[in-house]
């Protein structure tokens, strides 16, 4: 920069001549107008309005002028730089508006377009609940066993000590399957849709050497109308243990463990005498109501909807495997004893989750399954 001019000699600074300032201004304005986008404009700004731009450099020379010329040059320079800054701001606003308009078009999302992603489904609570039960038993050392749903009559009935004329056959209204290519009356086909998972007991005993500890989940079929409390296709879980020295106490302890794992600590179970051809003795197994814990029974001040104020909830049938069944499956009843327990998952789901209508479980509507979550 030139030293301040203390004398009053007129000093001519080339860069501060009016035509020169105008030239630099016009050059800057032309460059601003020519900037096609914001990046170009940024470069124009550095070149024509930055610290090292011709106008800025010329501005530094003002101090070298005598006072009168200094004032005039300062004014002219101020106007020129003001005009450049104004043009720059205007062009910047213009280019930004253009960019925003372009982005709106280019990145527009049509929210009215139909979306084609397949919505994620949810696992059926019957599946997740049976698997949870399986887990309880697998943790105790049981294995999961499965059998066919279209079953030989022999496995479904005969081997389980349910003779031809046994009333239990009528008890479980059976769906017979006509054998392919045969004209025989359906009831003589010898093939049924299994009415319970107990035939898996027999298949397992034939397959394995004792000790046997298995849990058999599966779909079963009975001639029922679909209504709020019945479905012709439902799910049972049956467990079977065969070992030396097993007693009803083992059965009760095992079920109690299951009840506590599924419903919470401290709940007890009770056995009520019953009859099943394949177990002897047989019993109906109840668990203490997990909601009122038995307090509603005989207590009108504390009604309980879950157990209808019974204090107990019926779980399923059980008993010690009938020695005749052991014999039919090739196991020595003198050496081994066993227990079995079978129950329906739909009923369990109903009282565990307050499901009021069984039809919800078979209709396949995701609005029913989704609240149970995506549990694996
Ligand atoms: N299979 C019986 C039923 O479906 C239930 C059961 C299983 C009973 C095992 C006793 C032992 O009704």
mmCIF file of C-alpha atoms in Angstrom, residues 20-351:
data_model
loop_
_atom_site.group_PDB
_atom_site.id
_atom_site.type_symbol
_atom_site.label_atom_id
_atom_site.label_comp_id
_atom_site.label_asym_id
_atom_site.label_seq_id
_atom_site.Cartn_x
_atom_site.Cartn_y
_atom_site.Cartn_z
ATOM 1 C CA UNK A 20 -11.058 2.344 -14.138
ATOM 2 C CA UNK A 21 -13.431 1.878 -11.179
ATOM 3 C CA UNK A 22 -16.341 1.671 -13.587
ATOM 4 C CA UNK A 23 -14.507 -0.856 -15.688
ATOM 5 C CA UNK A 24 -13.778 -3.061 -12.674
ATOM 6 C CA UNK A 25 -17.394 -2.697 -11.509
ATOM 7 C CA UNK A 26 -18.805 -3.585 -14.908
ATOM 8 C CA UNK A 27 -16.491 -6.539 -15.193
ATOM 9 C CA UNK A 28 -17.656 -7.757 -11.786
ATOM 10 C CA UNK A 29 -21.334 -7.232 -12.664
ATOM 11 C CA UNK A 30 -20.895 -9.090 -15.946
ATOM 12 C CA UNK A 31 -19.241 -11.994 -14.137
ATOM 13 C CA UNK A 32 -22.066 -12.112 -11.557
ATOM 14 C CA UNK A 33 -24.675 -12.113 -14.301
ATOM 15 C CA UNK A 34 -22.829 -14.856 -16.142
ATOM 16 C CA UNK A 35 -22.562 -17.171 -13.100
ATOM 17 C CA UNK A 36 -24.748 -20.116 -14.085
ATOM 18 C CA UNK A 37 -24.961 -21.824 -10.731
ATOM 19 C CA UNK A 38 -24.156 -21.354 -7.066
ATOM 20 C CA UNK A 39 -20.687 -22.903 -7.378
ATOM 21 C CA UNK A 40 -19.761 -20.541 -10.207
ATOM 22 C CA UNK A 41 -21.162 -17.623 -8.225
ATOM 23 C CA UNK A 42 -18.969 -18.546 -5.269
ATOM 24 C CA UNK A 43 -15.909 -18.327 -7.515
ATOM 25 C CA UNK A 44 -17.074 -15.008 -8.962
ATOM 26 C CA UNK A 45 -17.431 -13.654 -5.445
ATOM 27 C CA UNK A 46 -13.855 -14.565 -4.537
ATOM 28 C CA UNK A 47 -12.539 -13.063 -7.773
ATOM 29 C CA UNK A 48 -14.540 -9.809 -7.810
ATOM 30 C CA UNK A 49 -15.555 -9.065 -4.235
ATOM 31 C CA UNK A 50 -12.943 -10.928 -2.185
ATOM 32 C CA UNK A 51 -9.901 -9.469 -0.401
ATOM 33 C CA UNK A 52 -7.709 -9.871 -3.469
ATOM 34 C CA UNK A 53 -10.223 -8.700 -6.065
ATOM 35 C CA UNK A 54 -9.230 -5.701 -8.286
ATOM 36 C CA UNK A 55 -11.746 -3.462 -6.505
ATOM 37 C CA UNK A 56 -10.431 -4.428 -3.052
ATOM 38 C CA UNK A 57 -6.841 -3.886 -4.138
ATOM 39 C CA UNK A 58 -7.678 -0.499 -5.678
ATOM 40 C CA UNK A 59 -9.554 0.431 -2.513
ATOM 41 C CA UNK A 60 -6.316 0.128 -0.575
ATOM 42 C CA UNK A 61 -4.791 2.887 -2.721
ATOM 43 C CA UNK A 62 -7.294 5.483 -1.564
ATOM 44 C CA UNK A 63 -5.125 6.437 1.400
ATOM 45 C CA UNK A 64 -2.463 7.724 -1.013
ATOM 46 C CA UNK A 65 -4.743 10.387 -2.471
ATOM 47 C CA UNK A 66 -4.984 14.012 -1.315
ATOM 48 C CA UNK A 67 -8.051 14.702 0.864
ATOM 49 C CA UNK A 68 -10.412 16.006 -1.835
ATOM 50 C CA UNK A 69 -9.557 13.233 -4.272
ATOM 51 C CA UNK A 70 -9.686 10.723 -1.403
ATOM 52 C CA UNK A 71 -13.296 11.631 -0.632
ATOM 53 C CA UNK A 72 -14.337 11.445 -4.244
ATOM 54 C CA UNK A 73 -12.556 8.184 -4.909
ATOM 55 C CA UNK A 74 -13.944 6.736 -1.645
ATOM 56 C CA UNK A 75 -17.475 7.628 -2.679
ATOM 57 C CA UNK A 76 -17.057 6.220 -6.159
ATOM 58 C CA UNK A 77 -15.407 3.104 -4.861
ATOM 59 C CA UNK A 78 -18.113 2.619 -2.201
ATOM 60 C CA UNK A 79 -20.824 2.885 -4.837
ATOM 61 C CA UNK A 80 -19.047 0.483 -7.143
ATOM 62 C CA UNK A 81 -18.480 -2.127 -4.437
ATOM 63 C CA UNK A 82 -22.026 -1.633 -3.129
ATOM 64 C CA UNK A 83 -23.385 -2.246 -6.630
ATOM 65 C CA UNK A 84 -21.287 -5.409 -6.959
ATOM 66 C CA UNK A 85 -22.419 -6.749 -3.555
ATOM 67 C CA UNK A 86 -26.035 -6.010 -4.323
ATOM 68 C CA UNK A 87 -25.822 -7.746 -7.677
ATOM 69 C CA UNK A 88 -24.125 -10.659 -6.026
ATOM 70 C CA UNK A 89 -26.867 -10.990 -3.350
ATOM 71 C CA UNK A 90 -29.583 -10.729 -5.988
ATOM 72 C CA UNK A 91 -27.986 -13.376 -8.206
ATOM 73 C CA UNK A 92 -27.455 -15.615 -5.189
ATOM 74 C CA UNK A 93 -31.147 -15.374 -4.226
ATOM 75 C CA UNK A 94 -32.120 -16.083 -7.837
ATOM 76 C CA UNK A 95 -29.882 -19.148 -8.116
ATOM 77 C CA UNK A 96 -31.021 -20.487 -4.749
ATOM 78 C CA UNK A 97 -34.657 -20.176 -5.760
ATOM 79 C CA UNK A 98 -33.895 -21.999 -9.003
ATOM 80 C CA UNK A 99 -32.128 -24.769 -7.111
ATOM 81 C CA UNK A 100 -34.986 -25.134 -4.607
ATOM 82 C CA UNK A 101 -37.550 -25.333 -7.379
ATOM 83 C CA UNK A 102 -35.469 -27.958 -9.178
ATOM 84 C CA UNK A 103 -35.003 -30.052 -6.026
ATOM 85 C CA UNK A 104 -38.746 -29.967 -5.405
ATOM 86 C CA UNK A 105 -39.373 -31.398 -8.847
ATOM 87 C CA UNK A 106 -36.467 -33.842 -8.926
ATOM 88 C CA UNK A 107 -36.952 -35.224 -5.445
ATOM 89 C CA UNK A 108 -40.730 -35.193 -5.396
ATOM 90 C CA UNK A 109 -42.411 -38.275 -3.888
ATOM 91 C CA UNK A 110 -45.861 -39.189 -5.098
ATOM 92 C CA UNK A 111 -47.523 -40.296 -1.919
ATOM 93 C CA UNK A 112 -50.600 -41.357 -3.836
ATOM 94 C CA UNK A 113 -48.789 -44.134 -5.732
ATOM 95 C CA UNK A 114 -49.869 -47.614 -4.581
ATOM 96 C CA UNK A 115 -47.121 -49.151 -2.478
ATOM 97 C CA UNK A 116 -46.048 -52.575 -3.560
ATOM 98 C CA UNK A 117 -44.068 -53.781 -0.593
ATOM 99 C CA UNK A 118 -45.485 -56.979 0.865
ATOM 100 C CA UNK A 119 -46.385 -56.152 4.453
ATOM 101 C CA UNK A 120 -44.552 -58.201 7.050
ATOM 102 C CA UNK A 121 -46.756 -60.906 8.493
ATOM 103 C CA UNK A 122 -46.850 -62.054 12.073
ATOM 104 C CA UNK A 123 -46.413 -65.531 13.456
ATOM 105 C CA UNK A 124 -49.605 -67.115 14.664
ATOM 106 C CA UNK A 125 -49.945 -67.065 18.469
ATOM 107 C CA UNK A 126 -50.856 -70.767 18.392
ATOM 108 C CA UNK A 127 -47.418 -71.442 16.890
ATOM 109 C CA UNK A 128 -45.536 -69.192 19.279
ATOM 110 C CA UNK A 129 -47.394 -70.534 22.312
ATOM 111 C CA UNK A 130 -46.758 -74.181 21.341
ATOM 112 C CA UNK A 131 -43.106 -73.373 20.787
ATOM 113 C CA UNK A 132 -42.894 -71.704 24.158
ATOM 114 C CA UNK A 133 -44.332 -74.847 25.746
ATOM 115 C CA UNK A 134 -41.884 -76.983 23.800
ATOM 116 C CA UNK A 135 -39.064 -74.800 25.129
ATOM 117 C CA UNK A 136 -40.158 -75.432 28.725
ATOM 118 C CA UNK A 137 -39.920 -79.176 28.139
ATOM 119 C CA UNK A 138 -36.791 -79.106 25.999
ATOM 120 C CA UNK A 139 -35.142 -77.295 28.934
ATOM 121 C CA UNK A 140 -36.094 -80.301 31.087
ATOM 122 C CA UNK A 141 -34.451 -82.693 28.629
ATOM 123 C CA UNK A 142 -37.496 -83.628 26.531
ATOM 124 C CA UNK A 143 -37.309 -84.049 22.754
ATOM 125 C CA UNK A 144 -39.938 -82.813 20.293
ATOM 126 C CA UNK A 145 -41.664 -85.665 18.418
ATOM 127 C CA UNK A 146 -44.074 -85.344 15.533
ATOM 128 C CA UNK A 147 -46.385 -87.703 13.675
ATOM 129 C CA UNK A 148 -48.693 -87.670 10.651
ATOM 130 C CA UNK A 149 -52.044 -85.891 10.724
ATOM 131 C CA UNK A 150 -53.579 -88.496 8.410
ATOM 132 C CA UNK A 151 -53.174 -91.465 10.712
ATOM 133 C CA UNK A 152 -53.833 -95.185 10.710
ATOM 134 C CA UNK A 153 -56.862 -96.027 12.770
ATOM 135 C CA UNK A 154 -54.704 -98.521 14.609
ATOM 136 C CA UNK A 155 -52.351 -95.845 15.961
ATOM 137 C CA UNK A 156 -55.160 -93.403 16.702
ATOM 138 C CA UNK A 157 -57.372 -95.951 18.534
ATOM 139 C CA UNK A 158 -56.417 -99.633 18.742
ATOM 140 C CA UNK A 159 -52.890 -99.261 20.048
ATOM 141 C CA UNK A 160 -54.236 -96.829 22.616
ATOM 142 C CA UNK A 161 -56.562 -99.438 24.062
ATOM 143 C CA UNK A 162 -59.613 -97.971 22.358
ATOM 144 C CA UNK A 163 -61.340 -101.069 20.972
ATOM 145 C CA UNK A 164 -63.646 -101.112 17.910
ATOM 146 C CA UNK A 165 -66.804 -100.773 19.950
ATOM 147 C CA UNK A 166 -65.240 -98.587 22.603
ATOM 148 C CA UNK A 167 -67.400 -95.550 23.421
ATOM 149 C CA UNK A 168 -64.266 -93.394 23.306
ATOM 150 C CA UNK A 169 -64.345 -93.698 19.511
ATOM 151 C CA UNK A 170 -67.702 -91.980 19.527
ATOM 152 C CA UNK A 171 -66.480 -89.572 22.211
ATOM 153 C CA UNK A 172 -64.046 -88.140 19.702
ATOM 154 C CA UNK A 173 -66.238 -87.763 16.604
ATOM 155 C CA UNK A 174 -63.827 -88.991 14.028
ATOM 156 C CA UNK A 175 -63.262 -87.893 10.430
ATOM 157 C CA UNK A 176 -62.443 -90.929 8.280
ATOM 158 C CA UNK A 177 -60.406 -90.608 5.113
ATOM 159 C CA UNK A 178 -61.314 -92.729 2.126
ATOM 160 C CA UNK A 179 -58.299 -94.647 0.876
ATOM 161 C CA UNK A 180 -57.367 -93.655 -2.693
ATOM 162 C CA UNK A 181 -58.799 -95.884 -5.397
ATOM 163 C CA UNK A 182 -60.884 -97.904 -2.963
ATOM 164 C CA UNK A 183 -64.635 -98.104 -3.059
ATOM 165 C CA UNK A 184 -64.864 -99.184 0.538
ATOM 166 C CA UNK A 185 -67.176 -97.278 2.781
ATOM 167 C CA UNK A 186 -65.267 -94.396 4.365
ATOM 168 C CA UNK A 187 -65.703 -95.782 7.858
ATOM 169 C CA UNK A 188 -63.869 -98.924 6.782
ATOM 170 C CA UNK A 189 -60.833 -97.234 5.276
ATOM 171 C CA UNK A 190 -58.735 -97.678 8.406
ATOM 172 C CA UNK A 191 -57.382 -94.164 7.868
ATOM 173 C CA UNK A 192 -58.478 -91.200 9.955
ATOM 174 C CA UNK A 193 -57.578 -87.600 10.518
ATOM 175 C CA UNK A 194 -56.013 -88.054 13.927
ATOM 176 C CA UNK A 195 -58.382 -87.047 16.716
ATOM 177 C CA UNK A 196 -55.615 -86.426 19.231
ATOM 178 C CA UNK A 197 -51.807 -86.382 19.389
ATOM 179 C CA UNK A 198 -51.746 -89.593 21.447
ATOM 180 C CA UNK A 199 -50.895 -91.791 18.399
ATOM 181 C CA UNK A 200 -47.525 -90.024 18.446
ATOM 182 C CA UNK A 201 -47.020 -91.660 21.869
ATOM 183 C CA UNK A 202 -47.278 -95.073 20.269
ATOM 184 C CA UNK A 203 -45.096 -94.177 17.291
ATOM 185 C CA UNK A 204 -42.436 -92.795 19.632
ATOM 186 C CA UNK A 205 -42.464 -95.860 21.872
ATOM 187 C CA UNK A 206 -42.069 -98.094 18.821
ATOM 188 C CA UNK A 207 -39.245 -95.919 17.527
ATOM 189 C CA UNK A 208 -37.130 -95.466 20.620
ATOM 190 C CA UNK A 209 -35.802 -97.455 23.489
ATOM 191 C CA UNK A 210 -36.806 -96.266 26.952
ATOM 192 C CA UNK A 211 -36.193 -93.965 28.704
ATOM 193 C CA UNK A 212 -38.401 -91.771 26.522
ATOM 194 C CA UNK A 213 -39.113 -88.104 27.228
ATOM 195 C CA UNK A 214 -40.973 -86.432 24.382
ATOM 196 C CA UNK A 215 -43.305 -83.546 23.752
ATOM 197 C CA UNK A 216 -45.639 -83.886 20.772
ATOM 198 C CA UNK A 217 -47.294 -80.755 19.421
ATOM 199 C CA UNK A 218 -49.656 -80.976 16.476
ATOM 200 C CA UNK A 219 -52.912 -80.357 14.720
ATOM 201 C CA UNK A 220 -55.849 -82.681 15.410
ATOM 202 C CA UNK A 221 -59.315 -83.070 13.857
ATOM 203 C CA UNK A 222 -62.787 -83.739 15.191
ATOM 204 C CA UNK A 223 -66.236 -83.482 13.692
ATOM 205 C CA UNK A 224 -67.204 -80.198 15.325
ATOM 206 C CA UNK A 225 -68.876 -77.097 13.961
ATOM 207 C CA UNK A 226 -66.771 -73.954 14.051
ATOM 208 C CA UNK A 227 -68.170 -71.626 16.683
ATOM 209 C CA UNK A 228 -66.910 -69.408 19.494
ATOM 210 C CA UNK A 229 -65.737 -72.347 21.588
ATOM 211 C CA UNK A 230 -65.216 -75.174 19.063
ATOM 212 C CA UNK A 231 -63.131 -75.689 15.987
ATOM 213 C CA UNK A 232 -62.918 -78.876 13.910
ATOM 214 C CA UNK A 233 -59.152 -78.400 13.586
ATOM 215 C CA UNK A 234 -57.237 -77.576 16.703
ATOM 216 C CA UNK A 235 -53.838 -77.973 18.280
ATOM 217 C CA UNK A 236 -52.804 -80.309 21.042
ATOM 218 C CA UNK A 237 -49.592 -80.725 22.909
ATOM 219 C CA UNK A 238 -49.000 -84.066 24.494
ATOM 220 C CA UNK A 239 -46.122 -85.154 26.612
ATOM 221 C CA UNK A 240 -44.932 -88.633 27.297
ATOM 222 C CA UNK A 241 -42.345 -89.872 29.755
ATOM 223 C CA UNK A 242 -41.346 -93.542 30.054
ATOM 224 C CA UNK A 243 -38.706 -94.540 32.560
ATOM 225 C CA UNK A 244 -38.121 -96.855 35.480
ATOM 226 C CA UNK A 245 -40.055 -95.909 38.588
ATOM 227 C CA UNK A 246 -42.091 -92.966 37.283
ATOM 228 C CA UNK A 247 -45.175 -92.152 39.373
ATOM 229 C CA UNK A 248 -48.077 -89.752 39.375
ATOM 230 C CA UNK A 249 -46.002 -87.493 41.616
ATOM 231 C CA UNK A 250 -43.524 -87.049 38.752
ATOM 232 C CA UNK A 251 -46.416 -86.211 36.450
ATOM 233 C CA UNK A 252 -47.796 -83.613 38.845
ATOM 234 C CA UNK A 253 -44.387 -82.046 39.492
ATOM 235 C CA UNK A 254 -43.678 -81.831 35.769
ATOM 236 C CA UNK A 255 -46.971 -80.124 34.960
ATOM 237 C CA UNK A 256 -46.601 -77.789 37.909
ATOM 238 C CA UNK A 257 -43.234 -76.709 36.526
ATOM 239 C CA UNK A 258 -44.838 -76.031 33.152
ATOM 240 C CA UNK A 259 -47.655 -74.028 34.747
ATOM 241 C CA UNK A 260 -45.187 -71.893 36.681
ATOM 242 C CA UNK A 261 -43.028 -71.324 33.624
ATOM 243 C CA UNK A 262 -46.025 -70.154 31.631
ATOM 244 C CA UNK A 263 -48.072 -68.352 34.265
ATOM 245 C CA UNK A 264 -45.815 -67.406 37.165
ATOM 246 C CA UNK A 265 -44.364 -68.686 40.399
ATOM 247 C CA UNK A 266 -46.306 -70.185 43.238
ATOM 248 C CA UNK A 267 -49.244 -71.652 41.290
ATOM 249 C CA UNK A 268 -50.338 -75.142 42.168
ATOM 250 C CA UNK A 269 -52.192 -77.886 40.293
ATOM 251 C CA UNK A 270 -54.741 -80.502 41.250
ATOM 252 C CA UNK A 271 -55.846 -83.833 39.812
ATOM 253 C CA UNK A 272 -59.463 -84.931 39.464
ATOM 254 C CA UNK A 273 -60.248 -88.566 38.637
ATOM 255 C CA UNK A 274 -61.282 -89.148 35.044
ATOM 256 C CA UNK A 275 -61.209 -91.893 32.461
ATOM 257 C CA UNK A 276 -59.060 -92.381 29.373
ATOM 258 C CA UNK A 277 -58.556 -95.832 27.856
ATOM 259 C CA UNK A 278 -54.838 -95.237 27.332
ATOM 260 C CA UNK A 279 -54.003 -94.137 30.860
ATOM 261 C CA UNK A 280 -54.645 -95.848 34.159
ATOM 262 C CA UNK A 281 -55.226 -94.211 36.552
ATOM 263 C CA UNK A 282 -56.436 -91.178 34.579
ATOM 264 C CA UNK A 283 -57.125 -87.679 35.730
ATOM 265 C CA UNK A 284 -58.185 -84.254 34.650
ATOM 266 C CA UNK A 285 -55.529 -81.697 35.526
ATOM 267 C CA UNK A 286 -56.473 -78.237 36.784
ATOM 268 C CA UNK A 287 -54.200 -75.324 37.520
ATOM 269 C CA UNK A 288 -54.874 -72.700 40.101
ATOM 270 C CA UNK A 289 -56.292 -69.592 38.419
ATOM 271 C CA UNK A 290 -53.361 -67.294 37.721
ATOM 272 C CA UNK A 291 -55.549 -64.196 37.976
ATOM 273 C CA UNK A 292 -57.373 -64.646 41.312
ATOM 274 C CA UNK A 293 -55.062 -67.384 42.606
ATOM 275 C CA UNK A 294 -58.089 -69.262 43.871
ATOM 276 C CA UNK A 295 -59.434 -66.359 45.887
ATOM 277 C CA UNK A 296 -62.644 -66.022 43.866
ATOM 278 C CA UNK A 297 -63.898 -69.514 44.761
ATOM 279 C CA UNK A 298 -66.842 -69.159 47.146
ATOM 280 C CA UNK A 299 -66.174 -65.446 47.505
ATOM 281 C CA UNK A 300 -68.923 -63.339 45.890
ATOM 282 C CA UNK A 301 -66.999 -60.148 46.712
ATOM 283 C CA UNK A 302 -64.186 -61.117 44.412
ATOM 284 C CA UNK A 303 -65.555 -62.522 41.156
ATOM 285 C CA UNK A 304 -63.030 -63.713 38.552
ATOM 286 C CA UNK A 305 -63.785 -63.814 34.833
ATOM 287 C CA UNK A 306 -60.808 -65.957 33.908
ATOM 288 C CA UNK A 307 -61.862 -68.994 35.967
ATOM 289 C CA UNK A 308 -65.590 -68.104 36.249
ATOM 290 C CA UNK A 309 -64.928 -67.800 39.983
ATOM 291 C CA UNK A 310 -64.008 -71.472 40.203
ATOM 292 C CA UNK A 311 -60.513 -70.732 41.462
ATOM 293 C CA UNK A 312 -59.225 -73.432 39.087
ATOM 294 C CA UNK A 313 -58.727 -73.686 35.338
ATOM 295 C CA UNK A 314 -59.016 -77.029 33.581
ATOM 296 C CA UNK A 315 -55.862 -77.743 31.598
ATOM 297 C CA UNK A 316 -56.206 -81.206 30.102
ATOM 298 C CA UNK A 317 -56.208 -84.963 30.542
ATOM 299 C CA UNK A 318 -53.409 -87.022 31.975
ATOM 300 C CA UNK A 319 -52.514 -90.256 33.660
ATOM 301 C CA UNK A 320 -50.092 -93.146 33.952
ATOM 302 C CA UNK A 321 -49.678 -94.872 30.589
ATOM 303 C CA UNK A 322 -51.910 -97.958 30.576
ATOM 304 C CA UNK A 323 -49.724 -101.106 30.732
ATOM 305 C CA UNK A 324 -51.686 -102.436 27.741
ATOM 306 C CA UNK A 325 -50.477 -99.475 25.700
ATOM 307 C CA UNK A 326 -46.891 -100.124 26.811
ATOM 308 C CA UNK A 327 -47.270 -103.760 25.768
ATOM 309 C CA UNK A 328 -48.773 -102.784 22.375
ATOM 310 C CA UNK A 329 -45.694 -100.616 21.829
ATOM 311 C CA UNK A 330 -43.263 -103.347 22.838
ATOM 312 C CA UNK A 331 -42.276 -101.964 26.249
ATOM 313 C CA UNK A 332 -42.145 -104.195 29.322
ATOM 314 C CA UNK A 333 -44.705 -102.788 31.798
ATOM 315 C CA UNK A 334 -43.022 -104.745 34.610
ATOM 316 C CA UNK A 335 -39.861 -102.738 34.138
ATOM 317 C CA UNK A 336 -41.087 -99.382 32.925
ATOM 318 C CA UNK A 337 -43.883 -97.018 33.795
ATOM 319 C CA UNK A 338 -44.827 -93.781 32.149
ATOM 320 C CA UNK A 339 -47.045 -90.757 32.314
ATOM 321 C CA UNK A 340 -48.801 -88.747 29.621
ATOM 322 C CA UNK A 341 -50.541 -85.417 29.536
ATOM 323 C CA UNK A 342 -52.455 -83.827 26.677
ATOM 324 C CA UNK A 343 -54.053 -80.435 26.343
ATOM 325 C CA UNK A 344 -55.401 -78.007 23.759
ATOM 326 C CA UNK A 345 -53.436 -74.896 22.825
ATOM 327 C CA UNK A 346 -56.477 -72.954 21.588
ATOM 328 C CA UNK A 347 -58.102 -73.144 25.015
ATOM 329 C CA UNK A 348 -54.818 -72.240 26.676
ATOM 330 C CA UNK A 349 -54.479 -69.226 24.381
ATOM 331 C CA UNK A 350 -58.073 -68.229 25.161
ATOM 332 C CA UNK A 351 -57.643 -67.948 28.872
#
